[in-house]
mmCIF file of C-alpha atoms and ligand atoms in Angstrom:
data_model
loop_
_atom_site.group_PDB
_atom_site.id
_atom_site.type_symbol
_atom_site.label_atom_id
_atom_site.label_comp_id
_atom_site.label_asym_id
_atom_site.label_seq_id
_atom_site.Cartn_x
_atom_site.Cartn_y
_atom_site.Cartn_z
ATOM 1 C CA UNK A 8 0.000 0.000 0.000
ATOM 2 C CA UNK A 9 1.343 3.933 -0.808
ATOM 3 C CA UNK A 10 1.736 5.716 2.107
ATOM 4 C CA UNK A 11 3.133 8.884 0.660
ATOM 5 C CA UNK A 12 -0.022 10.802 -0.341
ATOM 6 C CA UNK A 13 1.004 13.763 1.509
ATOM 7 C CA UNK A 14 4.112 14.379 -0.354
ATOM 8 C CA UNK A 15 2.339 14.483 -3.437
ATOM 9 C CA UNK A 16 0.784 17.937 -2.291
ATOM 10 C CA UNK A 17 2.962 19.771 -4.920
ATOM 11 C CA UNK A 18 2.445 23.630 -4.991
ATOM 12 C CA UNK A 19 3.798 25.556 -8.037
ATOM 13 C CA UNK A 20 3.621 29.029 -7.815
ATOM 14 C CA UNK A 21 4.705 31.412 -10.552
ATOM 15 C CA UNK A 22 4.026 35.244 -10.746
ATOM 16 C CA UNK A 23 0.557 35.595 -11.378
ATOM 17 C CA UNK A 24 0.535 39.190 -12.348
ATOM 18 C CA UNK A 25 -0.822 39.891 -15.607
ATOM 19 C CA UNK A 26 1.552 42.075 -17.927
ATOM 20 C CA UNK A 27 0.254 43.827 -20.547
ATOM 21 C CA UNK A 28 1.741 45.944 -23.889
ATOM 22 C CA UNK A 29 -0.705 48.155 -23.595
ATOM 23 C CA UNK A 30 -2.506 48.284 -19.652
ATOM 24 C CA UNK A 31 -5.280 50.852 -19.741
ATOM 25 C CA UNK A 32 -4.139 51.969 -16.352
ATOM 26 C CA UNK A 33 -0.406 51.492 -15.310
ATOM 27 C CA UNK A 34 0.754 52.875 -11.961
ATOM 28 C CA UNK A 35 3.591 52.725 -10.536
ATOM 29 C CA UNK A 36 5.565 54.153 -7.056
ATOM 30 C CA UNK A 37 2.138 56.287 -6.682
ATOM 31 C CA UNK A 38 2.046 59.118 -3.201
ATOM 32 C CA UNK A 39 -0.333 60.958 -1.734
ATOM 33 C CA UNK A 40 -0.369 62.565 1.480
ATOM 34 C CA UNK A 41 -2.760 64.659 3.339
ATOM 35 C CA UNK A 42 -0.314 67.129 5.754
ATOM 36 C CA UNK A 43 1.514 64.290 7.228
ATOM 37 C CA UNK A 44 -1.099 61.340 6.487
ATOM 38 C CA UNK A 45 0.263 59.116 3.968
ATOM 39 C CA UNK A 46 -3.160 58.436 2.537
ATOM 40 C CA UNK A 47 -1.481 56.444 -0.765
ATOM 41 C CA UNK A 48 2.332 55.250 0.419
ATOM 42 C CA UNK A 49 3.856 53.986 -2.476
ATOM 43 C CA UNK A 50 1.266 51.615 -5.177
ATOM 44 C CA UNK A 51 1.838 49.612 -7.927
ATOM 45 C CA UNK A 52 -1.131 48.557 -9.978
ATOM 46 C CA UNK A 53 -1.439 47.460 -13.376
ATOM 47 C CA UNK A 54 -4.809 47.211 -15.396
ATOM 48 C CA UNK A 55 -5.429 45.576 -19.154
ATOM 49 C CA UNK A 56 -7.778 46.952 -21.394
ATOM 50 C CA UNK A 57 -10.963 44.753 -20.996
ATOM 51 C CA UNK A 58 -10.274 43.729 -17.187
ATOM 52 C CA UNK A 59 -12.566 44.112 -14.447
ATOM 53 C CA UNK A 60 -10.204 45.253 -11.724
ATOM 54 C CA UNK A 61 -11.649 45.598 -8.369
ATOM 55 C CA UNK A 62 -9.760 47.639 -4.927
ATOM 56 C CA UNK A 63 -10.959 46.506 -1.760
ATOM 57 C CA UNK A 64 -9.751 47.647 1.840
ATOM 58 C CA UNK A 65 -11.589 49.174 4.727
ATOM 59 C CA UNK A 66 -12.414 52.433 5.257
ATOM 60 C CA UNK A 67 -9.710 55.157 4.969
ATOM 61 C CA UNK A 68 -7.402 52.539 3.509
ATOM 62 C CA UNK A 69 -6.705 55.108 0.359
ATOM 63 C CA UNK A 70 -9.242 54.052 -2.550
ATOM 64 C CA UNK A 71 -10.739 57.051 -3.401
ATOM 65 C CA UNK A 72 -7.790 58.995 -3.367
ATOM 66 C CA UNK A 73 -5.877 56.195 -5.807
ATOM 67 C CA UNK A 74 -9.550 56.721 -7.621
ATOM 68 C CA UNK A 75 -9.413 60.266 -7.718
ATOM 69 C CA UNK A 76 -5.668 60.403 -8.633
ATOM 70 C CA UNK A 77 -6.550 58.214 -12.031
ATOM 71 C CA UNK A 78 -9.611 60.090 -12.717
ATOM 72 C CA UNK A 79 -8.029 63.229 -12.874
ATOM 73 C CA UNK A 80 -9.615 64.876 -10.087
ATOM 74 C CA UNK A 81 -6.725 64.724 -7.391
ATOM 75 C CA UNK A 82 -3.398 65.389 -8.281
ATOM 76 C CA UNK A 83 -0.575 63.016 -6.976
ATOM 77 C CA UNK A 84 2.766 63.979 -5.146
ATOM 78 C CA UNK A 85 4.941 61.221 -6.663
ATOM 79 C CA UNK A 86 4.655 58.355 -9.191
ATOM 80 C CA UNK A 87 4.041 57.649 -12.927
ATOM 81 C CA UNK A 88 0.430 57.333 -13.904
ATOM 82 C CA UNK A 89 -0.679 56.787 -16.972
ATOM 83 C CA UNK A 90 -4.807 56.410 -18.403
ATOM 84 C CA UNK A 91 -5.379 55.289 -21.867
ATOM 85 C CA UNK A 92 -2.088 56.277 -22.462
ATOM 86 C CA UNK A 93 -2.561 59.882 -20.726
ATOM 87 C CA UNK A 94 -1.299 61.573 -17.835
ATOM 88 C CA UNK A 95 -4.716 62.470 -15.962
ATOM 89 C CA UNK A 96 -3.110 64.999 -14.049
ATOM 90 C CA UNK A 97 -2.640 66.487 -17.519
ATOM 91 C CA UNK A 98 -6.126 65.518 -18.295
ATOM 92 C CA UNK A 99 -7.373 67.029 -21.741
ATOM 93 C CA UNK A 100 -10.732 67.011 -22.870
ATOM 94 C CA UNK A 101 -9.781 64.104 -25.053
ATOM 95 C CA UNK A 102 -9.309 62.460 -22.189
ATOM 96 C CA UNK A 103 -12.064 62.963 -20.345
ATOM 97 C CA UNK A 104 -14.527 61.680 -23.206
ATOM 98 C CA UNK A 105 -12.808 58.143 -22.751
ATOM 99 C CA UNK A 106 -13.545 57.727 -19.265
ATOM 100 C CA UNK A 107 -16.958 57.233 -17.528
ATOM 101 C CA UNK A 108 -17.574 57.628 -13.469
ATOM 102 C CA UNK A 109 -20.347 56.356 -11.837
ATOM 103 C CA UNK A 110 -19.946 57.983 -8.316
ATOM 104 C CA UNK A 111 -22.341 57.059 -5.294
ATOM 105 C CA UNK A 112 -25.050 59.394 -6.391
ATOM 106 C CA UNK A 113 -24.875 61.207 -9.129
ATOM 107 C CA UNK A 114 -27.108 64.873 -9.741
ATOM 108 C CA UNK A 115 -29.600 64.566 -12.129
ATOM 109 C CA UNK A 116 -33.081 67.025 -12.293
ATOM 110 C CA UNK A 117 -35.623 64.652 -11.037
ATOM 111 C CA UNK A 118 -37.726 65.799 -12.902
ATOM 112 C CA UNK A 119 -35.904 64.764 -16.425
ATOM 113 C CA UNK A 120 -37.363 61.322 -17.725
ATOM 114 C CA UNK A 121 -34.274 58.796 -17.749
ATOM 115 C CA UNK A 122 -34.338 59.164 -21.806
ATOM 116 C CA UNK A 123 -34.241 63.231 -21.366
ATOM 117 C CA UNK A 124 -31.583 62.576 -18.794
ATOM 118 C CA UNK A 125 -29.125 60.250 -20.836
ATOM 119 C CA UNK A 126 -29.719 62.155 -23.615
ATOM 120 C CA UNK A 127 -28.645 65.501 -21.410
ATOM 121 C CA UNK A 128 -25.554 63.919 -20.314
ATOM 122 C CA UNK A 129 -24.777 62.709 -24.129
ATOM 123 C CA UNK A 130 -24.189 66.822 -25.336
ATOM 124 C CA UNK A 131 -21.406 66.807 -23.158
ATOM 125 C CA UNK A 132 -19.518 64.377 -25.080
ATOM 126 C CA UNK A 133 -18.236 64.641 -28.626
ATOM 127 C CA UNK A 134 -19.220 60.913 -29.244
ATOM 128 C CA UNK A 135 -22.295 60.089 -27.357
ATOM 129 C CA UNK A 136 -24.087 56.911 -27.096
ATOM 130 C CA UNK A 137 -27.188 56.809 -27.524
ATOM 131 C CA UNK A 138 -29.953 56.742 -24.751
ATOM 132 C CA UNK A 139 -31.771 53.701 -26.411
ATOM 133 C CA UNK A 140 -28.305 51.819 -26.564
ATOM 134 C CA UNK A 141 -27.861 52.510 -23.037
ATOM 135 C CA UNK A 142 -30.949 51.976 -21.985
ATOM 136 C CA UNK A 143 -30.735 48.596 -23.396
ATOM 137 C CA UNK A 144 -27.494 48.122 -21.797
ATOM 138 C CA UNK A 145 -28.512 48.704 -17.988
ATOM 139 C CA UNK A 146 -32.067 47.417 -18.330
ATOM 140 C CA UNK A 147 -33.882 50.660 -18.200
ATOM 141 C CA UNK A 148 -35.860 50.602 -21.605
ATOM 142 C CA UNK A 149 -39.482 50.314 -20.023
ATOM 143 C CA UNK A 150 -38.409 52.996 -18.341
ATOM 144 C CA UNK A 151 -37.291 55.590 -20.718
ATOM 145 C CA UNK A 152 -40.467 58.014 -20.155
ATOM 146 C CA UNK A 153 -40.190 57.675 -16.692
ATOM 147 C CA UNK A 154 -39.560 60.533 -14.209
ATOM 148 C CA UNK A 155 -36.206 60.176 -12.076
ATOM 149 C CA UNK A 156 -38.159 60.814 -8.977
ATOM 150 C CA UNK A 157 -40.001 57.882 -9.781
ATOM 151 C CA UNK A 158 -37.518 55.468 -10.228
ATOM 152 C CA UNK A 159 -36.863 52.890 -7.190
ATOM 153 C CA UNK A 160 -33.122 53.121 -5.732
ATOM 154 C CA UNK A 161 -32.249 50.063 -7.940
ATOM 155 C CA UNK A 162 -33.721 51.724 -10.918
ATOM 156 C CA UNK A 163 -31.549 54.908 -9.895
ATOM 157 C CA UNK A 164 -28.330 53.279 -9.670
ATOM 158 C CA UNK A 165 -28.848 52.068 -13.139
ATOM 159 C CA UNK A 166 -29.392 55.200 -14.200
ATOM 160 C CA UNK A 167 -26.032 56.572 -12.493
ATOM 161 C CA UNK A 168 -24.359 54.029 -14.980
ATOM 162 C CA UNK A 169 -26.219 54.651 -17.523
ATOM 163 C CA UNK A 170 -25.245 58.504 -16.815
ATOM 164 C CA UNK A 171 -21.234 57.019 -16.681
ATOM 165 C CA UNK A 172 -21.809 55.499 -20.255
ATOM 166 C CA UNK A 173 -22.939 58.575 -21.852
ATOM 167 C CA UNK A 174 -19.805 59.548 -23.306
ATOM 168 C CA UNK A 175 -18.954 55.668 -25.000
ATOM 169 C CA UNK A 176 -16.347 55.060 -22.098
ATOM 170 C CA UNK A 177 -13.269 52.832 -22.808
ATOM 171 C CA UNK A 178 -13.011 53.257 -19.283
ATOM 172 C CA UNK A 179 -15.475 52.998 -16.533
ATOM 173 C CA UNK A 180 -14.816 53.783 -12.797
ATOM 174 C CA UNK A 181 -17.921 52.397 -10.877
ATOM 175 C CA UNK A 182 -17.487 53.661 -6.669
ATOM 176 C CA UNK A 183 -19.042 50.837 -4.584
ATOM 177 C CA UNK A 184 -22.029 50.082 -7.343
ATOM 178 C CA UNK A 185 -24.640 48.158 -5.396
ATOM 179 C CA UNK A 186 -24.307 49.871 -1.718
ATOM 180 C CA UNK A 187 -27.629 49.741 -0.093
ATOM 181 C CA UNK A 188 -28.998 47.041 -3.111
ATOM 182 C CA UNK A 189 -31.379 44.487 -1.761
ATOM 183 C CA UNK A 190 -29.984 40.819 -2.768
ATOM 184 C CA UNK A 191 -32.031 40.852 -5.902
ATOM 185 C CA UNK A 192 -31.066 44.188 -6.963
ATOM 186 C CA UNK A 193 -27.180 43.297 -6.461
ATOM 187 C CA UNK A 194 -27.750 40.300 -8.526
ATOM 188 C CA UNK A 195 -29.239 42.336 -11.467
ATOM 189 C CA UNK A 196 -26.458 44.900 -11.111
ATOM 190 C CA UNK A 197 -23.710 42.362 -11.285
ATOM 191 C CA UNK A 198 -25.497 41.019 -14.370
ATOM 192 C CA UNK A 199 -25.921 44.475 -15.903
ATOM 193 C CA UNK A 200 -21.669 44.928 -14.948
ATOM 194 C CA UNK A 201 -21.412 41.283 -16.455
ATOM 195 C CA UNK A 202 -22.957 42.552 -19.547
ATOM 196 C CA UNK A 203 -20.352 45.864 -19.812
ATOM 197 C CA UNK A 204 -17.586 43.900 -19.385
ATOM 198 C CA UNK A 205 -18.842 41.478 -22.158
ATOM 199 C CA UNK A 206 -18.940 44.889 -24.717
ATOM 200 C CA UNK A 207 -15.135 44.968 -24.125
ATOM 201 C CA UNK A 208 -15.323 47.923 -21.234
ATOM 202 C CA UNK A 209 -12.421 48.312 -19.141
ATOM 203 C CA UNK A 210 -14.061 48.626 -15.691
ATOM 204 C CA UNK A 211 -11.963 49.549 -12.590
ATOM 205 C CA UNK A 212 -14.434 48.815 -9.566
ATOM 206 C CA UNK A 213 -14.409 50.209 -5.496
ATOM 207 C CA UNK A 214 -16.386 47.839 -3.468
ATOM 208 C CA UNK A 215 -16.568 46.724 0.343
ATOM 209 C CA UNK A 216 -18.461 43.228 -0.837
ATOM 210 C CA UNK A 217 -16.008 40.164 -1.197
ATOM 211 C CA UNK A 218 -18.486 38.480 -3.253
ATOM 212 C CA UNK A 219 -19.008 41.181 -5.071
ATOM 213 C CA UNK A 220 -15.105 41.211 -6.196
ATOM 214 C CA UNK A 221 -15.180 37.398 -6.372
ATOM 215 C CA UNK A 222 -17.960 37.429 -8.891
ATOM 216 C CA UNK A 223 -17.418 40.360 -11.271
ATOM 217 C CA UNK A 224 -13.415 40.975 -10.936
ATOM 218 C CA UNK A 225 -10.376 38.914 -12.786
ATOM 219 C CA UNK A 226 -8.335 40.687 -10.971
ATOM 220 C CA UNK A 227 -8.129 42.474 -7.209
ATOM 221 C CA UNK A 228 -6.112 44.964 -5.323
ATOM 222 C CA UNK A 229 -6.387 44.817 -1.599
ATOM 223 C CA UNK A 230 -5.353 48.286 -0.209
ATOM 224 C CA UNK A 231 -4.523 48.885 3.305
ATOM 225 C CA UNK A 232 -3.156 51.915 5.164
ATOM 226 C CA UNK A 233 -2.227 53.385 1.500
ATOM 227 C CA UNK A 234 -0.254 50.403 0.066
ATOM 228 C CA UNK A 235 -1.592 47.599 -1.917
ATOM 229 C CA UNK A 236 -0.661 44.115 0.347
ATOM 230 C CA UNK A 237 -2.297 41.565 -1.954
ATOM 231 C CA UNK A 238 -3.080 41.761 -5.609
ATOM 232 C CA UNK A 239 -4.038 38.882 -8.093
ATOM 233 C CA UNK A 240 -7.141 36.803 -9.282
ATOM 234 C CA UNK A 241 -9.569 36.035 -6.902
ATOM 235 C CA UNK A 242 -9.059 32.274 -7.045
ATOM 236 C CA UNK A 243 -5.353 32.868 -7.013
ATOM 237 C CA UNK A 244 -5.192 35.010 -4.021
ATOM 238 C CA UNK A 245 -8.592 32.800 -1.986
ATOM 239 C CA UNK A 246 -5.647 30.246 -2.259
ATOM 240 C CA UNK A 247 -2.190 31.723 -1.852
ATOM 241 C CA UNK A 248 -1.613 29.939 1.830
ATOM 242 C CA UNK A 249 0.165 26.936 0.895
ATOM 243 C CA UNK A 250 -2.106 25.011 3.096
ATOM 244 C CA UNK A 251 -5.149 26.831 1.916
ATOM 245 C CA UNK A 252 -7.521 24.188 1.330
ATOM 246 C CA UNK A 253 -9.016 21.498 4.385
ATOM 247 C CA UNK A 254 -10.007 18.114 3.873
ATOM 248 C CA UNK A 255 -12.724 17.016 6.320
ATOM 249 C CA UNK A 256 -14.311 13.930 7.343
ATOM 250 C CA UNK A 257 -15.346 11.094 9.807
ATOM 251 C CA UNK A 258 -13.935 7.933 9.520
ATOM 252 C CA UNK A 259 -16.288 5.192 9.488
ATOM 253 C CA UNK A 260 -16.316 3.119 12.706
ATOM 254 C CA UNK A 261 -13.176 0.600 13.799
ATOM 255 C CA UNK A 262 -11.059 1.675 9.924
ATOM 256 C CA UNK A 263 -7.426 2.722 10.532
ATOM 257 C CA UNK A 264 -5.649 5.125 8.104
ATOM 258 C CA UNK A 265 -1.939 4.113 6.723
ATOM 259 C CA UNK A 266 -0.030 5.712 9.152
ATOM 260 C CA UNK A 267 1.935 8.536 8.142
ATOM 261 C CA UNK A 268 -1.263 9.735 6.862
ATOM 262 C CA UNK A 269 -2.955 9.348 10.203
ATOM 263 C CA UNK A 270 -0.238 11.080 11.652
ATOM 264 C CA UNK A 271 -0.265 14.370 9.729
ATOM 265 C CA UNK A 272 -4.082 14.598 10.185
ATOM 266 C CA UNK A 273 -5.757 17.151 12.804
ATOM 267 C CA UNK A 274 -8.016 16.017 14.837
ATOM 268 C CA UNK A 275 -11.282 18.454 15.483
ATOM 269 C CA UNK A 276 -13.720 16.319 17.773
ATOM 270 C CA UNK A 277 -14.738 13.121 15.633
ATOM 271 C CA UNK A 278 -13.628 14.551 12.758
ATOM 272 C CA UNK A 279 -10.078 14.480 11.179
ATOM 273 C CA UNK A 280 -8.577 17.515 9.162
ATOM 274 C CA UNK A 281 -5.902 18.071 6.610
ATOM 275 C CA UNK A 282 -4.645 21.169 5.410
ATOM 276 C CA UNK A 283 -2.882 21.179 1.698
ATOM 277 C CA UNK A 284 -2.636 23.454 -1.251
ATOM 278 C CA UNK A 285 -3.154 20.458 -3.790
ATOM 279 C CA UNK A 286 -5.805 18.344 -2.361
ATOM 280 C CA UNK A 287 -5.901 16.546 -6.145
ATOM 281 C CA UNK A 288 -3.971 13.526 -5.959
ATOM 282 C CA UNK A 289 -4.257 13.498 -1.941
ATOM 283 C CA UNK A 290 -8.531 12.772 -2.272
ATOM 284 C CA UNK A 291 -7.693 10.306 -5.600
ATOM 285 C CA UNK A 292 -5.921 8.189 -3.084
ATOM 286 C CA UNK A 293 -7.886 8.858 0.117
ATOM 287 C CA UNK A 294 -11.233 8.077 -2.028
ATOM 288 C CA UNK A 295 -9.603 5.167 -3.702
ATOM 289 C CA UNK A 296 -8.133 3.181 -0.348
ATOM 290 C CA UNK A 297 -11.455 3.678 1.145
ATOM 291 C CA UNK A 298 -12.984 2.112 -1.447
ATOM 292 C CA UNK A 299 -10.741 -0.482 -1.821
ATOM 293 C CA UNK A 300 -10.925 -0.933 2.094
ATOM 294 C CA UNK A 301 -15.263 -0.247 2.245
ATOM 295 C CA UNK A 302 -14.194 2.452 4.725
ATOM 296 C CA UNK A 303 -16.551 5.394 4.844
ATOM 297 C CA UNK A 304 -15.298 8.894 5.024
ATOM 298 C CA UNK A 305 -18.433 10.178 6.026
ATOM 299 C CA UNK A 306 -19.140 14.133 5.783
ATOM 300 C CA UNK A 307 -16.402 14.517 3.371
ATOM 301 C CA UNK A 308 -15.857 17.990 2.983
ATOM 302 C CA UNK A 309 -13.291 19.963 0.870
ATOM 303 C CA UNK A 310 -12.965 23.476 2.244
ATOM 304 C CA UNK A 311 -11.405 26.657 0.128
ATOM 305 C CA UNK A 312 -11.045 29.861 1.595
ATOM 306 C CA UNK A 313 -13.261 32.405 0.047
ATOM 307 C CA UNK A 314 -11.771 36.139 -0.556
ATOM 308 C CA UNK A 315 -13.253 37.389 2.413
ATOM 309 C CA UNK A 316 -11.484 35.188 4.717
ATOM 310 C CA UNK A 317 -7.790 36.179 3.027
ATOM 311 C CA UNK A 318 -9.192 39.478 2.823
ATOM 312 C CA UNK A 319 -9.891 39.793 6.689
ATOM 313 C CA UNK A 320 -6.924 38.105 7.562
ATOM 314 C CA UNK A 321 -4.856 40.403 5.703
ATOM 315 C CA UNK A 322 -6.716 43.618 6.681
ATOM 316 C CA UNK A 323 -6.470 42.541 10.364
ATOM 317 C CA UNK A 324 -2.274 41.813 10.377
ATOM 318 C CA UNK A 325 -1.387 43.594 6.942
ATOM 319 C CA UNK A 326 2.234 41.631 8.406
ATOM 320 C CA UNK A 327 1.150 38.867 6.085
ATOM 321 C CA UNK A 328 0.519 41.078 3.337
ATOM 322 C CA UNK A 329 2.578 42.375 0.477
ATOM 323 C CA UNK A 330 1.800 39.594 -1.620
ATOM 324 C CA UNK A 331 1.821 38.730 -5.238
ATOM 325 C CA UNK A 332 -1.563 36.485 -6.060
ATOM 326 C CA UNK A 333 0.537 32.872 -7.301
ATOM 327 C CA UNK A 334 -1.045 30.230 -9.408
ATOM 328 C CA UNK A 335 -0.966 26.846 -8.144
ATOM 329 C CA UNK A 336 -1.042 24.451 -10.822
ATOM 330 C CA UNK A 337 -1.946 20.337 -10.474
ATOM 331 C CA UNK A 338 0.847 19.032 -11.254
HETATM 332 P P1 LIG B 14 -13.680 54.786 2.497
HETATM 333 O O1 LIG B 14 -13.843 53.337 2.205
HETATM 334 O O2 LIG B 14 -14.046 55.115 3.907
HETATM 335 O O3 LIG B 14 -14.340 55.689 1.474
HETATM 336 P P2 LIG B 14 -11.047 55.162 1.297
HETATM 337 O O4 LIG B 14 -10.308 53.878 1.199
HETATM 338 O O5 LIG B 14 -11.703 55.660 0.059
HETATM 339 O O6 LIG B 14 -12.075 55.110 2.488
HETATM 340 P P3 LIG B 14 -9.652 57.709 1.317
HETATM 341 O O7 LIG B 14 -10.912 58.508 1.206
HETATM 342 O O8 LIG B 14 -8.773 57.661 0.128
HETATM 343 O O9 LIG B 14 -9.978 56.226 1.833
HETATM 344 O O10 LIG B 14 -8.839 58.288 2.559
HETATM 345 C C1 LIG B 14 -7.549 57.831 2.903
HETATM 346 C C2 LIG B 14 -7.084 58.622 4.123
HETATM 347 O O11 LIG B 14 -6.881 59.986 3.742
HETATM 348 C C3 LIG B 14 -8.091 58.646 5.260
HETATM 349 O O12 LIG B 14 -7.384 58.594 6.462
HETATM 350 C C4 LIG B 14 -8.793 59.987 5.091
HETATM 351 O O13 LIG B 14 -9.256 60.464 6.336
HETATM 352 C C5 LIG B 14 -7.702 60.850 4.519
HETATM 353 N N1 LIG B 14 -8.221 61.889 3.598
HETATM 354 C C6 LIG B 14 -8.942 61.676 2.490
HETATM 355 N N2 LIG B 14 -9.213 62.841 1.869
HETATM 356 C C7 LIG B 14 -8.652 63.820 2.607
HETATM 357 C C8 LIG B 14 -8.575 65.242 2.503
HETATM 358 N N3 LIG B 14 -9.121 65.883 1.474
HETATM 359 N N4 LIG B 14 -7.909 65.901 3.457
HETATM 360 C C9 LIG B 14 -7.325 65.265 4.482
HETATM 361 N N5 LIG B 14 -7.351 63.921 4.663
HETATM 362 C C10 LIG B 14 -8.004 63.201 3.736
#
């Protein structure tokens, strides 16, 4: 019998930072500082055209200023940033017209109907889209006659986008996009996000929601105290503890594991508990010996961290921060 499951656990990990020629937002040694607060202390960040790119970290942790900075609306004290291949500090109208921003409300006359309104917004832009394309596009098109006033805070929201796409955006900076969204109302944004991404939108996303992130984002930066400590793919960072993901389960009554498996188990009550980053070939042969033994692992479980666990963790003792997300690959 093989005994040597455990040293099977084999974790690659390469650089999983996505390079590319052309990044629609490239950043690099980016300061900030309020008097003596070092609101941004130093970020890297690199964007491709296409990506949905979300920043996370708590409050005060230097997102809107990083947001402001690339928008053009806060100038920087140190660091190269470039937008679309411009300097927003520089920002020209040209600019300007390639980038959309969907802020947390945005001020509209309620008494415009949301065609009127997107169609308002449109004349400020030398290349506007048109209100029944992005009406379409955010899910508003029963509701083009409608009154803003009228509109439910859902509704609204969509409308704020739909105010950010007005212009034909390359680029579109949404700031937390479903705050204060009842579950079915964050669903439908997502979708509606899913759907601008799909039409080839760069969109660089604030949020507080994990899931959020996890769902709509290829890519994260966590941001803490002004520096970025994680960045990578969701998966990529969920899993970047080499023993990120936990085995569970009960053996079945009077069955004995081979033991230098038993020994590197963890016991938790009944249950025993193994922590790898390739659980692969580790269940292939667990599963296999117990059937070949009619040994029941009952409860099986196979645990992954989500994003919100690595995202606490790291928030809580930025220490074990300052990572790059890795891939692990099977081998
Ligand atoms: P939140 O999630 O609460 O919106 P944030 O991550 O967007 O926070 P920032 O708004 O960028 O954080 O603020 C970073 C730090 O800089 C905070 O400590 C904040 O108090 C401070 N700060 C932000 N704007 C200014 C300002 N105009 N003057 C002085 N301090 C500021």
């Amino acid at each position: 019998m093989r005994t040597s499951w455990l040293h099977l656990d084999r974790t690659f990990k390469r650089a999983g930072e996505l390079i590319t020629a052309n990044p629609a937002i490239s950043v690099t040694g980016l300061r900030k500082s309020y008097g003596g607060l070092k609101a941004v202390d130093g970020i890297d960040l690199e964007v491709a055209e296409g990506e949905v790119f979300a920043l996370l970290g708590p409050n005060g942790a230097g997102k809107t200023t990083t947001v402001e900075i690339l928008e053009g609306y806060r100038d920087r004290d140190a660091g190269r940033v470039q937008v679309l291949g411009h300097d927003p500090q520089k920002a020209d109208p040209a600019y300007k017209a390639r980038i959309g921003i969907v802020l947390q409300s945005t001020g509209m006359d309620p008494y415009l109907t949301v065609a009127e309104t997107l169609d308002l917004f449109g004349g400020y832009y030398p290349n506007p889209r048109s209100p029944e394309d992005i009406m379409a596009l955010v899910g508003l098109t029963e509701k083009a006659g409608v009154r803003v006033t009228k509109l439910s805070g859902g509704q609204q929201r969509r409308l704020d986008v739909g105010v950010g796409l007005a212009g034909d955006p390359d680029l579109l900076f949404l700031d937390e996009p479903t705050t204060g969204f009842d579950p079915g109302a964050r669903r439908n944004a997502w979708d509606m996000i899913k759907n601008l991404a799909a039409t080839g939108k760069t969109i660089f996303l604030t949020t507080h929601f994990m899931d959020e992130a996890q769902y709509l984002a290829d890519r994260v930066a966590i941001i803490n105290q002004g520096r970025i400590i994680a960045q990578g793919s969701p998966a990529t960072l969920a899993g970047r503890n080499s023993g990120a993901t936990v085995i569970r389960f009960k053996l079945g009554e009077g069955a004995a594991l081979p033991g230098p498996v038993r020994a590197a188990a963890k016991e938790v009550g009944d249950l025993l508990e193994f922590s790898m980053a390739n659980p692969v070939y580790f269940l292939h042969e667990l599963t296999g010996w117990a059937m070949a033994h009619s040994v029941t692992l009952e409860g099986l479980e196979v645990i992954r961290p989500s994003l919100e666990d690595v995202y606490l963790e790291l928030t809580q003792d930025p220490a074990k921060g300052n990572v790059e997300g890795s891939i692990e690959e099977a081998s």
